[in-house]
Structures are given as C-alpha cells and as structure tokens.
Amino acid sequence: MDLTQYLDTTAETVDKVISRHFGNVYGDLFQAGAHLLLAGGKRLRPAVVLLAADAVKKNSADDVMLAAIALELTHTFTLVHDDIMDADAVRRGVPTVHTLWDEPTAILAGDVLYAKAFEFLTMTEASDRAKVHAVRMLGKTCAEICDGQSMDISFERRGDVTEPEYLEMVQKKTGVLYGAAAAIGGLLAGANPIQIDALYQWGINSGIAFQIQDDLIDLLASTEATGKDRASDIREGKKTLIAIRAREKGIDLAPYQRELTADEIDEVIALLGDAGVLDEVRAAAVERATTAKRALAILPESEERQLLTDITDYFIERGY
Amino acid sequence: MDLTQYLDTTAETVDKVISRHFGNVYGDLFQAGAHLLLAGGKRLRPAVVLLAADAVKKNSADDVMLAAIALELTHTFTLVHDDIMDADAVRRGVPTVHTLWDEPTAILAGDVLYAKAFEFLTMTEASDRAKVHAVRMLGKTCAEICDGQSMDISFERRGDVTEPEYLEMVQKKTGVLYGAAAAIGGLLAGANPIQIDALYQWGINSGIAFQIQDDLIDLLASTEATGKDRASDIREGKKTLIAIRAREKGIDLAPYQRELTADEIDEVIALLGDAGVLDEVRAAAVERATTAKRALAILPESEERQLLTDITDYFIERGY
C-alpha cells in the first residue's frame, strides 16, 4: 500500500471511531469539545501510533486504536487552547471553538479533551505496565508542548531568538507529540526500550523536519495551494529558521513586516534565495528527516516501517 | 490524633513534597504553574488520599504520597483555569496567575499542572493495575469537573435553576474530586471494588455537604471570619440551594441583588430564617454528611476511618 492510500484508509477508520465516541455527545460543553475533533484533519498522529505498533508487532494496530484516538485528542486539545491564545478564528475550515461558543467554554472544552486523552489511553488493549508507561510519557509530552507554545509566544516579543532556541521550541511544539505517538504505539505493542527510543527519535526529528518545511511552504507555496496568505510569517515577523538564518547573514527582513504585494514577496524570495538561506533551511529539514529515518533501522523490515519512512519523506516533500 | 493536628501535620508534609518538586522550577511558564501550588492551602484532597489509603491498609500513606500530590495538582489546575473564567484577581491570598502573568500563560500553566497530575499518579507506589484504574478515574473526574464549572457559568444566565440541577453542578464541581481522592487513595492501597465505591460515595457526599455549608457561610458568617464580603451570593444572584429553596417558597431575592447594608443583610437572614429556608438548607447539608459517613461503615474500624468521618463533620460544622 502506498502512503496516500494508507493515510486515507486510516483517517476514515479514525473518523469512524471518533464519530462513534463523540458524534452524539450531550450538552453544550461536550459538543464544544467534539466540534474541532469532528471537523476532520489528516489524522497523522493516530496513523503514526498504528504504524509504530504494527512495525513492532504485526497486526497489533487494532489493539492500540484507542491510544491512537488519545493522541488525536491530545493534539486537538492543544489546538483549541492555542486558538484562544492566538485569537485565531478559523481552523480546519470551521470556526474555532472560542468564536463559535466563548472563551470560558473553549478553555473547558480543551480541558475535557485533555481528560479524555488520558481516559482513552487507559482503555486501549495492552498490558497495565505498558499503559502506565504510556500515560507517563503522554503527561511529560503535554507539559513540553505547553512549554513549546509558551516559547513560541515569547519569541514574538524578541528580536534575538537563536537557532538552538528555535529548534527547542519546534521540538516541543511539534516534535514531541510525534515522538510520543510513535513511542506509545510501539511500547503498547511490546517494544523494548531501544525500539521505544528509536521510535521516539524518529518522531521528534520528523516533527522538526515537518515544521521547518512548514516555514518554507508559508513563503514559497501559492495561496491557492495552501489556503493561507503567502509569506504571512515574514509579514508578521515570525521567528522562523528562515528569519534566523537571514539575520545571521545580515539580511534585514524588518522592512517586509507589512502588507506585501506579490512582486514584493518574489523580491524577498529572491533575496533569501541568492543569499543561500532557502537552500540552507531546506538542507536543515532534509538533515532532520535523514536522522529520523536512520533511527528506524533497528526495527525489523516491514511495510509499516517503510510507511513511517514515507511519512518523513512526505513531511519534507509536500508543497503545502 | 485529632483532625486539626492531623491536617496540620499532613499539610506540612505535603507542602514539603510540593516544594521539593516545584520550588525551584526553571522558566516563566513553570514558575506560573508553581505559583498557586506553592501558595499553600489546606491540602484537604491530599489528606483524603492518604487517609483513605491508610483506612484500607495500615501504613500505606507514604506509598501514595505522589498520588496525593496528583490530586492537589488537579485541584490547582482547575483553580487556575476557573480564575481566568471568573476574572478573579486574588486566590489563597496571592494574585491569580492570569493577573500576575497573563491569560495565555495562565491557560498553559493550568495545562502544565494537569499534565503533571497524571505524571505524578503514575509515579506513586502501587501495582500497575491500580495505577491504570486511578488514571482512568482521574480522567473521568476531570471531565466531570469541567462540566460542573460549565453548568455553574450557565446558571448565571438562568432564573429557573432547579434543585436537582444545583445538586448535579455541586456534585461535579466539588463532590467528584473528593470522591476521586478517597477512591484513588483506597484503590492504590489495594481496596476491593466495594470499598472503592464506598470511599467514592463518602467523597461525593462530603463534597456536596461542604458546598451547601459554603453557601450558608457566605450568608451568615462575618466578614472578619471569612475574609469575604458577607452575602455576596445574594448580591450577585447566585443560584445556591438557599436561593432555590427561597424561590420555591415565593420569596423574591431579586430586590437584594445590589450593594447591601449590614441591616439589610440581617433583614434577608430573618426573612429566610422565618420561612424555614435556612433550617432546611442546614438539614440538607447534614443529610449529605450522614450519607457520607454511613458509607464508611464497610471499612474496618481505624483511626483513619474516624478521621475521614471527622472531615465530614468539619465540612458542615465549620463557621468559615
């Protein structure tokens, strides 16, 4: 099976399970909690949980389905809370929870999803020992994600963000949840500590590669392809790896922190391209992806291991 | 040991453990998370965890100390988020997290405490099976607490709140966490399902009794004793059991939804007293307390079982 097929099939199954558990919830609060969860999405983190389990032990994906849902619940809770902080009005093509309901409801809706994530993790088919390990890992991961979001917000007020700081933020905000998804899928299926660590490293590095590619897409991809404004990061002065490398090369992006015409965006792209920034940033994403894929080598060869590798490639090859 | 002595000693120990884990955290976010946690408090929920464990199995309190901390972390996370929603500026004698930092930081600080609660629960000394059970119960409890807070907020906009609705709200907002504290303490110490349920029922009913007594205290206790404005619930039109019973008796409290003089407050008290409302509400608290204490009968006699009973009595006898 190729990756697109696999992800489509899995997303359909995950959607069904989510709909079964959250499609008919009662009361305003639980409907608010289910809102974004039911709005779809690529369900990448559940797919990673399922693939990691199968890569460790054939045919164990079904057993860890509720853990896969737990990871999607966790992801969704962070989105609901982030949308409040970032005052974002639209997510996954639907109005955000705090705009459709209100801010208190959105805080509580995120908190409910958070609770459900841990509840679902305990309901999965696995040894109690593995479940306790998984809960501890998810707890640690959630605290790190919060730290990543906090760093991201604090970067807005700073002009001197360094590359290590950026990488730490991205690792926490995006990497660790992919790391936890892979490691939890694996450990619930009976992975040994070395395999668990390899899966975690795969996830962290894939997640970082994903985020770096996201920064490139924001600048380079057309609005038609992404559905977002082109170069919004530059306009908002976001501290991306592109911005940090540009600063190191003495390129001043401050004049571009305003509404930009298509020609002006092309001008910035040319400026960054000529200075080698874009190639360097692309290389950084490729390097992370390589590290991620290399980590998987200790797992036995399997279709699922290959699909994990394909996910990493997809993260850095996607154009939007 | 009498209850006051026990609670003081336990609070001291709990404070020490909290200080060891959260006294020297690094970074703005984790300091914001630790802020309210380090501000003290009566540490009643940890005490319940420890007592329930000892009541089930002698000398097991030390083993479940980190679970006791987990319950305090849970309670504190709900306070941090509630303070944002209720726009409260002071809590436990210190400025609230969102006033000292800002709202995004307070949302994230609450989320970090939430994560730590589950992490600490897995770190306690108990069988993996018991820990998984405890995690599931805490997850379920957190979702219910959110629902309780959501109901409480929605009641503000309604004039027709019924007594069953009030009791459901209070059970979720206050009762279930006491229920979970007792049940988790017991199950980690090896309680059987009947004991676990008894402890849970004790906690729920004690928590409801606590809240009803809180409503009475708001009206009857002096500002000097409570540190709060007298009759603030009446002034704000809160849907307490007092207000609901008054409405049933045709007493209109609407004219008192404004600044009140001491004489006017005494007038309301006389009005409610003469109509029998205060006696009825007091009786409701006593009834819940009786149900709570009766549930404990299936546990073997012990000093700790007695202290749990004393906690229930304290909940309805306290004057502030």
XYZ file of C-alpha atoms in Angstrom:
640
model
C 0.000 0.000 0.000
C 1.319 3.473 -0.748
C 1.289 6.190 1.878
C -1.612 8.213 0.480
C -3.784 5.130 0.367
C -2.749 4.145 3.879
C -3.404 7.590 5.321
C -6.767 7.876 3.591
C -7.924 4.467 4.816
C -6.675 5.117 8.329
C -8.238 8.569 8.506
C -11.552 7.027 7.541
C -11.308 4.417 10.309
C -10.182 7.002 12.857
C -13.031 9.299 11.835
C -15.481 6.469 12.402
C -14.172 5.691 15.883
C -14.164 9.382 16.785
C -17.695 9.753 15.467
C -18.843 6.731 17.462
C -17.448 8.210 20.691
C -18.022 11.932 20.118
C -20.656 12.204 17.374
C -23.649 12.277 19.687
C -22.436 13.843 22.885
C -24.906 15.625 25.092
C -24.670 19.198 26.318
C -23.033 22.382 25.187
C -19.619 21.735 26.705
C -19.139 18.275 25.242
C -20.389 19.461 21.868
C -17.838 22.266 22.003
C -15.187 19.671 22.812
C -16.247 17.469 19.914
C -16.524 20.329 17.414
C -12.938 20.520 16.184
C -12.393 16.809 16.693
C -15.238 16.042 14.273
C -14.025 18.610 11.727
C -11.646 16.099 10.202
C -7.956 16.643 9.624
C -5.292 14.315 8.306
C -5.193 12.148 11.479
C -1.409 11.856 11.109
C -0.720 11.224 14.772
C -3.176 8.329 15.050
C -1.652 6.887 11.873
C 1.783 7.067 13.489
C 0.535 5.254 16.618
C -0.948 2.463 14.499
C 2.095 2.137 12.206
C 4.535 2.092 15.121
C 2.540 -0.656 16.831
C 2.457 -2.750 13.655
C 6.140 -2.086 12.966
C 6.947 -3.552 16.383
C 4.452 -6.415 16.292
C 2.447 -7.445 13.224
C -1.326 -6.945 13.424
C -1.320 -5.011 16.672
C -2.792 -1.817 15.197
C -6.365 -2.736 16.119
C -5.361 -3.215 19.746
C -3.969 0.298 20.044
C -6.787 2.134 18.240
C -7.967 3.907 21.401
C -4.407 5.046 22.078
C -4.346 6.431 18.525
C -7.517 8.362 19.363
C -5.876 9.531 22.602
C -3.080 11.151 20.582
C -5.599 12.906 18.321
C -7.481 14.091 21.421
C -4.249 15.494 22.807
C -3.429 17.253 19.544
C -6.948 18.697 19.351
C -6.900 19.944 22.941
C -3.691 21.885 22.215
C -5.270 23.389 19.083
C -8.378 24.532 20.982
C -6.270 26.248 23.646
C -3.741 27.642 21.129
C -6.564 29.165 19.084
C -7.680 31.133 22.142
C -4.150 32.418 22.776
C -3.504 33.236 19.138
C -7.027 34.676 18.675
C -7.478 32.545 15.545
C -10.980 32.486 14.086
C -10.775 29.531 11.694
C -9.221 26.067 11.982
C -9.701 23.010 9.739
C -12.129 25.078 7.706
C -14.528 25.643 10.618
C -14.881 28.489 13.136
C -12.745 27.936 16.228
C -14.378 26.865 19.490
C -13.913 30.198 21.254
C -15.534 32.075 18.365
C -18.461 29.663 17.989
C -19.009 29.427 21.767
C -16.935 31.663 24.025
C -13.561 31.700 25.726
C -14.552 30.013 29.018
C -16.252 27.234 27.059
C -13.171 26.842 24.849
C -10.867 26.572 27.867
C -13.160 23.922 29.364
C -13.661 22.134 26.020
C -9.882 21.795 25.687
C -9.704 20.566 29.276
C -12.349 17.916 28.562
C -10.447 16.625 25.514
C -7.314 16.566 27.675
C -9.078 14.354 30.248
C -10.469 12.096 27.541
C -6.986 11.600 26.085
C -5.783 10.002 29.310
C -9.000 8.058 29.744
C -8.728 6.610 26.224
C -5.106 5.712 26.751
C -6.103 3.510 29.685
C -8.859 1.862 27.623
C -6.527 0.537 24.937
C -5.597 -3.168 24.676
C -2.184 -3.579 26.266
C -0.512 -4.683 29.473
C -1.099 -2.447 32.507
C 2.633 -1.900 32.697
C 2.721 -0.554 29.141
C -0.298 1.649 29.790
C 1.298 3.227 32.856
C 4.419 3.897 30.797
C 2.273 5.429 28.046
C 0.390 7.669 30.489
C 3.631 8.912 31.985
C 5.029 9.636 28.532
C 1.882 11.476 27.448
C 1.931 13.553 30.635
C 5.547 14.540 30.099
C 4.794 15.307 26.466
C 1.834 17.563 27.269
C 3.947 19.631 29.655
C 6.579 20.005 26.935
C 4.008 21.043 24.325
C 2.812 23.778 26.703
C 6.401 24.902 27.125
C 6.827 24.982 23.330
C 3.718 27.121 22.883
C 4.893 29.413 25.666
C 8.304 29.798 23.972
C 6.597 30.490 20.629
C 4.540 33.293 22.194
C 7.566 34.770 23.966
C 9.546 34.794 20.703
C 7.080 37.327 19.261
C 8.438 39.966 21.634
C 12.096 39.169 20.945
C 14.437 40.025 18.066
C 17.353 37.891 19.209
C 15.940 34.357 19.051
C 18.775 31.929 18.336
C 18.703 28.797 16.220
C 19.007 26.448 19.222
C 16.073 28.253 20.834
C 14.045 27.933 17.651
C 14.849 24.226 17.420
C 13.923 23.658 21.061
C 10.614 25.442 20.531
C 9.807 23.436 17.406
C 10.844 20.192 19.045
C 8.490 20.868 21.944
C 5.623 22.365 19.991
C 5.575 19.807 17.172
C 8.259 17.171 17.596
C 7.490 15.619 20.943
C 3.893 14.708 20.100
C 5.071 12.796 17.019
C 7.750 11.265 19.223
C 5.162 10.255 21.809
C 2.773 8.938 19.121
C 5.439 6.625 17.720
C 6.874 5.600 21.089
C 3.455 4.973 22.658
C 2.299 2.931 19.655
C 5.460 0.892 19.912
C 5.539 0.397 23.650
C 1.878 -0.642 23.834
C 2.703 -3.304 21.235
C 5.537 -4.573 23.414
C 8.579 -2.724 22.056
C 11.806 -2.964 24.029
C 13.460 0.201 25.399
C 15.822 0.541 22.425
C 12.951 0.306 19.969
C 10.894 2.772 22.003
C 13.733 5.256 21.960
C 14.271 4.785 18.218
C 10.592 5.439 17.531
C 10.698 8.496 19.777
C 13.749 9.853 17.938
C 12.054 9.175 14.607
C 9.021 11.176 15.730
C 10.901 14.113 17.207
C 13.105 14.568 14.178
C 10.275 14.032 11.709
C 8.230 16.630 13.581
C 11.046 19.163 13.459
C 11.522 18.489 9.727
C 7.762 18.972 9.273
C 7.873 22.366 10.959
C 10.888 23.597 9.002
C 9.143 22.565 5.787
C 6.059 24.429 7.014
C 8.125 27.594 7.265
C 9.319 27.117 3.668
C 5.786 26.430 2.431
C 4.485 29.608 4.049
C 6.933 31.599 1.955
C 7.021 29.646 -1.284
C 3.649 27.984 -1.869
C 0.811 29.770 -3.639
C -2.258 30.859 -1.734
C -4.322 28.583 -3.975
C -2.297 25.582 -2.810
C -2.239 26.331 0.909
C -5.421 28.298 1.520
C -3.312 30.701 3.589
C -1.782 34.079 2.811
C 1.649 33.739 1.222
C 4.596 34.947 3.308
C 2.434 35.552 6.392
C 5.408 34.620 8.619
C 7.585 37.349 7.087
C 4.771 39.882 7.292
C 4.206 39.058 10.971
C 7.929 38.964 11.754
C 7.754 35.355 12.937
C 10.988 33.879 14.268
C 11.288 31.017 11.779
C 14.504 29.276 10.822
C 14.384 31.330 7.596
C 14.262 34.575 9.572
C 17.023 33.479 11.945
C 19.392 32.392 9.145
C 18.605 35.586 7.233
C 19.502 37.685 10.258
C 22.789 35.800 10.617
C 23.623 36.754 7.037
C 22.834 40.405 7.698
C 19.564 40.380 5.755
C 17.084 42.794 7.307
C 13.540 41.466 6.988
C 12.035 44.255 9.105
C 11.064 46.371 6.070
C 8.850 43.477 4.958
C 6.783 43.394 8.133
C 3.727 44.908 6.430
C 1.213 44.108 3.714
C 3.203 42.790 0.730
C 2.389 42.694 -2.984
C 3.094 39.521 -4.975
C 6.102 41.268 -6.529
C 7.479 42.202 -3.135
C 7.119 38.614 -1.921
C 9.010 37.443 -5.005
C 11.646 40.057 -4.159
C 12.092 38.637 -0.624
C 12.275 35.123 -2.033
C 14.976 36.185 -4.487
C 16.882 37.958 -1.708
C 16.788 34.905 0.544
C 17.470 32.543 -2.350
C 20.530 34.460 -3.562
C 21.977 34.572 -0.048
C 21.627 30.795 0.204
C 19.137 30.964 3.077
C 16.466 28.874 1.396
C 18.920 26.139 0.398
C 20.313 26.045 3.923
C 16.877 25.804 5.501
C 15.872 23.110 3.035
C 19.073 21.251 3.911
C 18.239 21.531 7.619
C 14.864 19.875 7.008
C 16.472 17.123 4.936
C 19.076 16.523 7.629
C 16.398 16.105 10.304
C 14.462 13.768 8.048
C 17.583 11.689 7.470
C 18.207 11.430 11.212
C 14.594 10.409 11.701
C 14.680 7.673 9.081
C 18.045 6.366 10.241
C 16.590 5.796 13.722
C 14.152 3.266 12.300
C 16.931 0.982 11.093
C 16.884 -1.049 14.315
C 13.287 -2.134 13.701
C 12.712 -5.269 11.611
C 11.958 -4.573 7.980
C 8.227 -4.318 7.339
C 5.674 -2.499 5.265
C 4.799 -0.376 8.279
C 8.405 0.649 8.911
C 8.527 1.706 5.263
C 5.345 3.737 5.671
C 6.882 5.567 8.641
C 9.849 6.387 6.417
C 7.425 7.546 3.735
C 5.720 9.842 6.255
C 9.048 11.519 6.954
C 9.671 11.979 3.227
C 6.161 13.312 2.795
C 6.767 15.840 5.598
C 9.662 17.454 3.708
C 8.469 16.929 0.145
C 4.938 18.224 0.468
C 4.338 21.539 -1.276
C 1.535 22.588 1.072
C -4.584 12.357 66.849
C -7.379 14.907 66.403
C -8.316 16.189 62.967
C -6.765 19.625 63.281
C -3.453 18.099 64.330
C -3.629 15.545 61.531
C -4.445 18.138 58.870
C -1.715 20.489 60.055
C 0.924 17.762 60.073
C -0.159 16.437 56.692
C -0.270 19.905 55.112
C 3.283 20.436 56.297
C 4.465 17.190 54.706
C 2.549 17.867 51.502
C 3.992 21.383 51.351
C 7.473 19.914 51.649
C 6.974 17.434 48.833
C 5.425 20.134 46.632
C 8.278 22.469 47.424
C 10.824 19.763 46.560
C 9.229 19.185 43.147
C 8.047 22.695 42.269
C 10.045 25.080 44.460
C 12.891 25.588 42.033
C 11.399 25.201 38.591
C 13.020 26.941 35.698
C 11.348 29.308 33.264
C 8.359 31.609 33.281
C 5.731 29.019 32.429
C 6.707 26.515 35.092
C 7.005 29.282 37.674
C 3.497 30.401 36.740
C 2.355 26.808 37.163
C 4.009 26.535 40.573
C 2.755 29.918 41.811
C -0.644 28.945 43.217
C 0.566 25.471 44.146
C 3.218 26.995 46.410
C 0.772 29.497 47.929
C -0.383 26.948 50.490
C -3.957 25.988 51.165
C -5.453 23.397 53.475
C -4.325 20.424 51.319
C -7.598 18.640 52.123
C -7.616 16.468 48.995
C -4.116 15.075 49.597
C -5.118 14.387 53.210
C -8.128 12.421 51.943
C -5.929 10.343 49.614
C -3.569 9.496 52.470
C -6.340 8.727 54.969
C -8.242 6.544 52.512
C -5.097 4.542 51.751
C -4.381 4.036 55.464
C -8.019 3.201 56.172
C -7.778 0.385 53.620
C -4.303 -0.802 54.520
C -2.333 0.334 57.559
C 0.826 2.326 56.873
C 0.287 2.743 53.158
C 0.031 6.538 53.213
C 3.718 7.012 52.395
C 3.355 4.856 49.293
C 0.591 7.004 47.844
C 2.136 10.395 48.616
C 2.693 11.209 44.934
C -0.924 10.336 44.187
C -1.916 12.750 46.974
C 0.152 15.413 45.222
C -1.542 14.474 41.923
C -4.932 15.312 43.443
C -3.661 18.678 44.678
C -2.211 19.359 41.208
C -5.605 18.582 39.690
C -7.402 20.852 42.131
C -4.915 23.657 41.478
C -5.174 23.335 37.693
C -8.956 23.793 37.941
C -8.486 26.868 40.153
C -6.049 28.465 37.696
C -8.456 27.967 34.780
C -11.549 28.933 36.826
C -9.880 32.169 37.915
C -9.468 33.141 34.258
C -13.132 32.423 33.501
C -14.400 34.148 36.636
C -11.922 37.036 36.225
C -10.858 36.645 39.854
C -7.838 38.663 40.936
C -6.907 37.040 44.257
C -6.767 33.410 45.408
C -5.199 31.939 48.537
C -4.110 35.450 49.439
C -1.939 35.903 46.349
C -2.657 37.465 42.930
C -4.063 34.923 40.455
C -1.844 33.563 37.692
C -3.556 35.442 34.877
C -3.207 38.753 36.708
C 0.435 38.209 37.695
C 1.375 36.873 34.236
C -1.265 36.968 31.502
C -4.134 34.883 30.231
C -2.235 32.724 27.707
C 0.336 31.908 30.380
C -2.431 31.045 32.849
C -4.120 28.704 30.357
C -0.767 26.995 29.743
C 0.171 26.975 33.440
C -3.072 25.161 34.209
C -2.381 22.749 31.368
C 1.088 22.005 32.765
C -0.326 21.234 36.226
C -2.894 18.992 34.532
C -0.122 17.027 32.779
C 1.864 16.768 35.997
C -1.157 15.383 37.835
C -1.236 12.349 35.557
C 2.532 12.030 35.587
C 2.612 12.017 39.398
C -0.178 9.481 39.557
C 1.954 7.042 37.551
C 4.948 7.671 39.819
C 3.224 6.534 43.016
C 3.983 3.187 44.685
C 1.262 0.761 43.660
C 0.541 -2.055 41.243
C 0.355 -1.088 37.566
C -3.195 -2.344 37.512
C -4.203 0.012 40.310
C -2.409 2.918 38.645
C -4.252 2.391 35.359
C -7.520 2.338 37.303
C -6.532 5.535 39.108
C -5.613 7.301 35.858
C -8.935 6.356 34.290
C -10.806 7.603 37.336
C -8.895 10.880 37.413
C -9.564 11.411 33.689
C -13.273 10.813 34.131
C -13.283 13.094 37.171
C -11.553 15.958 35.344
C -14.134 15.858 32.539
C -16.909 15.998 35.152
C -15.302 18.927 36.971
C -15.212 20.836 33.670
C -18.880 20.037 33.174
C -19.637 21.283 36.685
C -17.840 24.569 36.067
C -19.657 24.925 32.738
C -23.024 24.373 34.478
C -22.103 26.893 37.166
C -21.355 29.522 34.499
C -24.553 28.753 32.602
C -26.632 29.090 35.797
C -25.684 32.770 35.984
C -27.840 33.477 32.949
C -30.821 31.467 34.211
C -33.567 32.187 36.763
C -35.113 28.726 36.723
C -32.299 26.513 38.060
C -33.835 23.535 39.840
C -32.577 21.767 42.947
C -31.534 18.610 41.030
C -29.564 20.800 38.633
C -27.903 22.591 41.528
C -27.013 19.290 43.172
C -25.602 17.900 39.912
C -23.477 21.016 39.457
C -22.157 20.882 43.018
C -21.506 17.153 42.779
C -19.432 17.691 39.640
C -17.714 20.890 40.651
C -16.807 19.865 44.211
C -18.002 16.354 45.003
C -16.310 14.190 42.394
C -12.787 15.349 43.212
C -13.272 14.395 46.864
C -14.787 11.140 45.621
C -11.799 10.516 43.372
C -9.331 11.468 46.122
C -10.806 8.903 48.506
C -11.335 6.202 45.881
C -7.869 6.620 44.373
C -6.191 6.567 47.783
C -8.087 3.387 48.596
C -7.616 1.578 45.312
C -3.890 2.292 45.205
C -3.671 0.691 48.650
C -5.458 -2.391 47.349
C -9.104 -1.720 48.197
C -11.719 -4.084 46.758
C -14.459 -2.693 44.447
C -16.987 -2.364 47.291
C -14.527 -0.399 49.411
C -13.594 1.780 46.441
C -17.245 2.594 45.810
C -17.851 3.341 49.493
C -14.911 5.742 49.576
C -16.155 7.378 46.381
C -19.641 7.826 47.865
C -18.129 9.238 51.032
C -16.197 11.806 48.986
C -19.041 12.843 46.704
C -21.484 13.348 49.559
C -18.942 15.059 51.786
C -18.088 17.413 48.908
C -21.741 18.295 48.353
C -22.214 18.876 52.091
C -19.119 21.114 52.030
C -20.576 23.227 49.242
C -24.001 23.611 50.861
C -22.275 24.705 54.057
C -20.235 27.157 51.966
C -23.454 28.748 50.769
C -24.645 29.125 54.374
C -21.309 30.579 55.469
C -21.434 33.187 52.706
C -24.688 34.496 54.130
C -24.204 34.028 57.853
C -20.517 34.381 58.725
C -18.955 37.734 59.454
C -16.523 39.305 57.031
C -13.894 39.180 59.775
C -14.225 35.391 59.956
C -14.263 34.629 56.222
C -12.238 37.451 54.686
C -15.012 37.709 52.092
C -17.951 40.080 51.714
C -20.998 38.874 53.588
C -23.974 37.771 51.451
C -22.037 38.114 48.195
C -24.049 35.209 46.725
C -27.350 37.022 47.323
C -25.924 40.282 45.958
C -24.713 38.512 42.798
C -27.902 36.488 42.404
C -26.050 33.157 42.633
C -28.157 30.054 42.234
C -27.388 28.493 45.613
C -29.579 25.986 47.412
C -30.667 28.885 49.635
C -31.834 30.882 46.603
C -33.592 27.887 45.052
C -35.460 26.955 48.239
C -36.380 30.623 48.782
C -37.838 30.832 45.275
C -39.893 27.706 45.923
C -41.373 29.431 48.952
C -42.234 32.509 46.933
C -39.508 34.661 48.473
C -38.218 37.161 45.931
C -34.496 37.777 46.415
C -34.192 39.956 43.293
C -34.567 43.232 45.244
C -31.399 42.256 47.161
C -29.219 41.934 44.071
C -27.339 45.142 44.828
C -24.988 46.593 47.454
C -26.447 45.743 50.850
C -26.039 47.377 54.264
C -25.454 45.196 57.325
C -29.054 45.861 58.374
C -30.376 44.754 55.005
C -28.372 41.547 55.177
C -29.819 40.872 58.626
C -33.250 41.532 57.111
C -32.677 38.873 54.395
C -31.414 36.443 57.002
C -34.516 36.992 59.108
C -36.727 36.591 56.044
C -35.070 33.311 55.070
C -34.916 32.150 58.679
C -38.596 32.798 59.364
C -39.609 30.944 56.201
C -37.585 27.938 57.317
C -35.166 28.144 54.374
C -32.023 28.228 56.481
C -33.090 25.274 58.605
C -33.957 23.283 55.501
C -30.636 24.026 53.833
C -28.769 23.180 57.007
C -30.703 19.907 57.156
C -29.739 19.151 53.546
C -26.055 19.535 54.428
C -26.459 17.328 57.493
C -28.262 14.689 55.436
C -25.468 14.556 52.892
C -22.897 14.331 55.663
C -24.822 11.447 57.235
C -24.932 9.588 53.899
C -21.204 10.177 53.511
C -20.309 8.872 56.951
C -22.618 5.883 56.650
C -20.780 4.777 53.506
C -17.600 4.317 55.535
C -19.185 1.634 57.751
C -17.954 -1.179 55.496
C -14.316 -0.235 56.148
C -12.604 -1.794 59.167
C -12.552 0.431 62.219
C -9.401 2.515 62.400
C -8.106 5.902 63.428
C -8.005 6.913 59.768
C -11.618 5.940 59.132
C -12.519 8.079 62.140
C -10.529 10.996 60.725
C -12.447 10.735 57.441
C -15.667 10.925 59.468
C -14.241 13.923 61.303
C -13.525 15.624 57.980
C -17.172 15.290 57.012
C -18.257 16.750 60.349
C -15.763 19.552 59.960
C -17.180 20.328 56.490
C -20.641 21.053 57.906
C -19.665 22.435 61.299
C -17.073 24.966 60.216
C -18.174 28.571 60.564
C -15.940 29.859 57.748
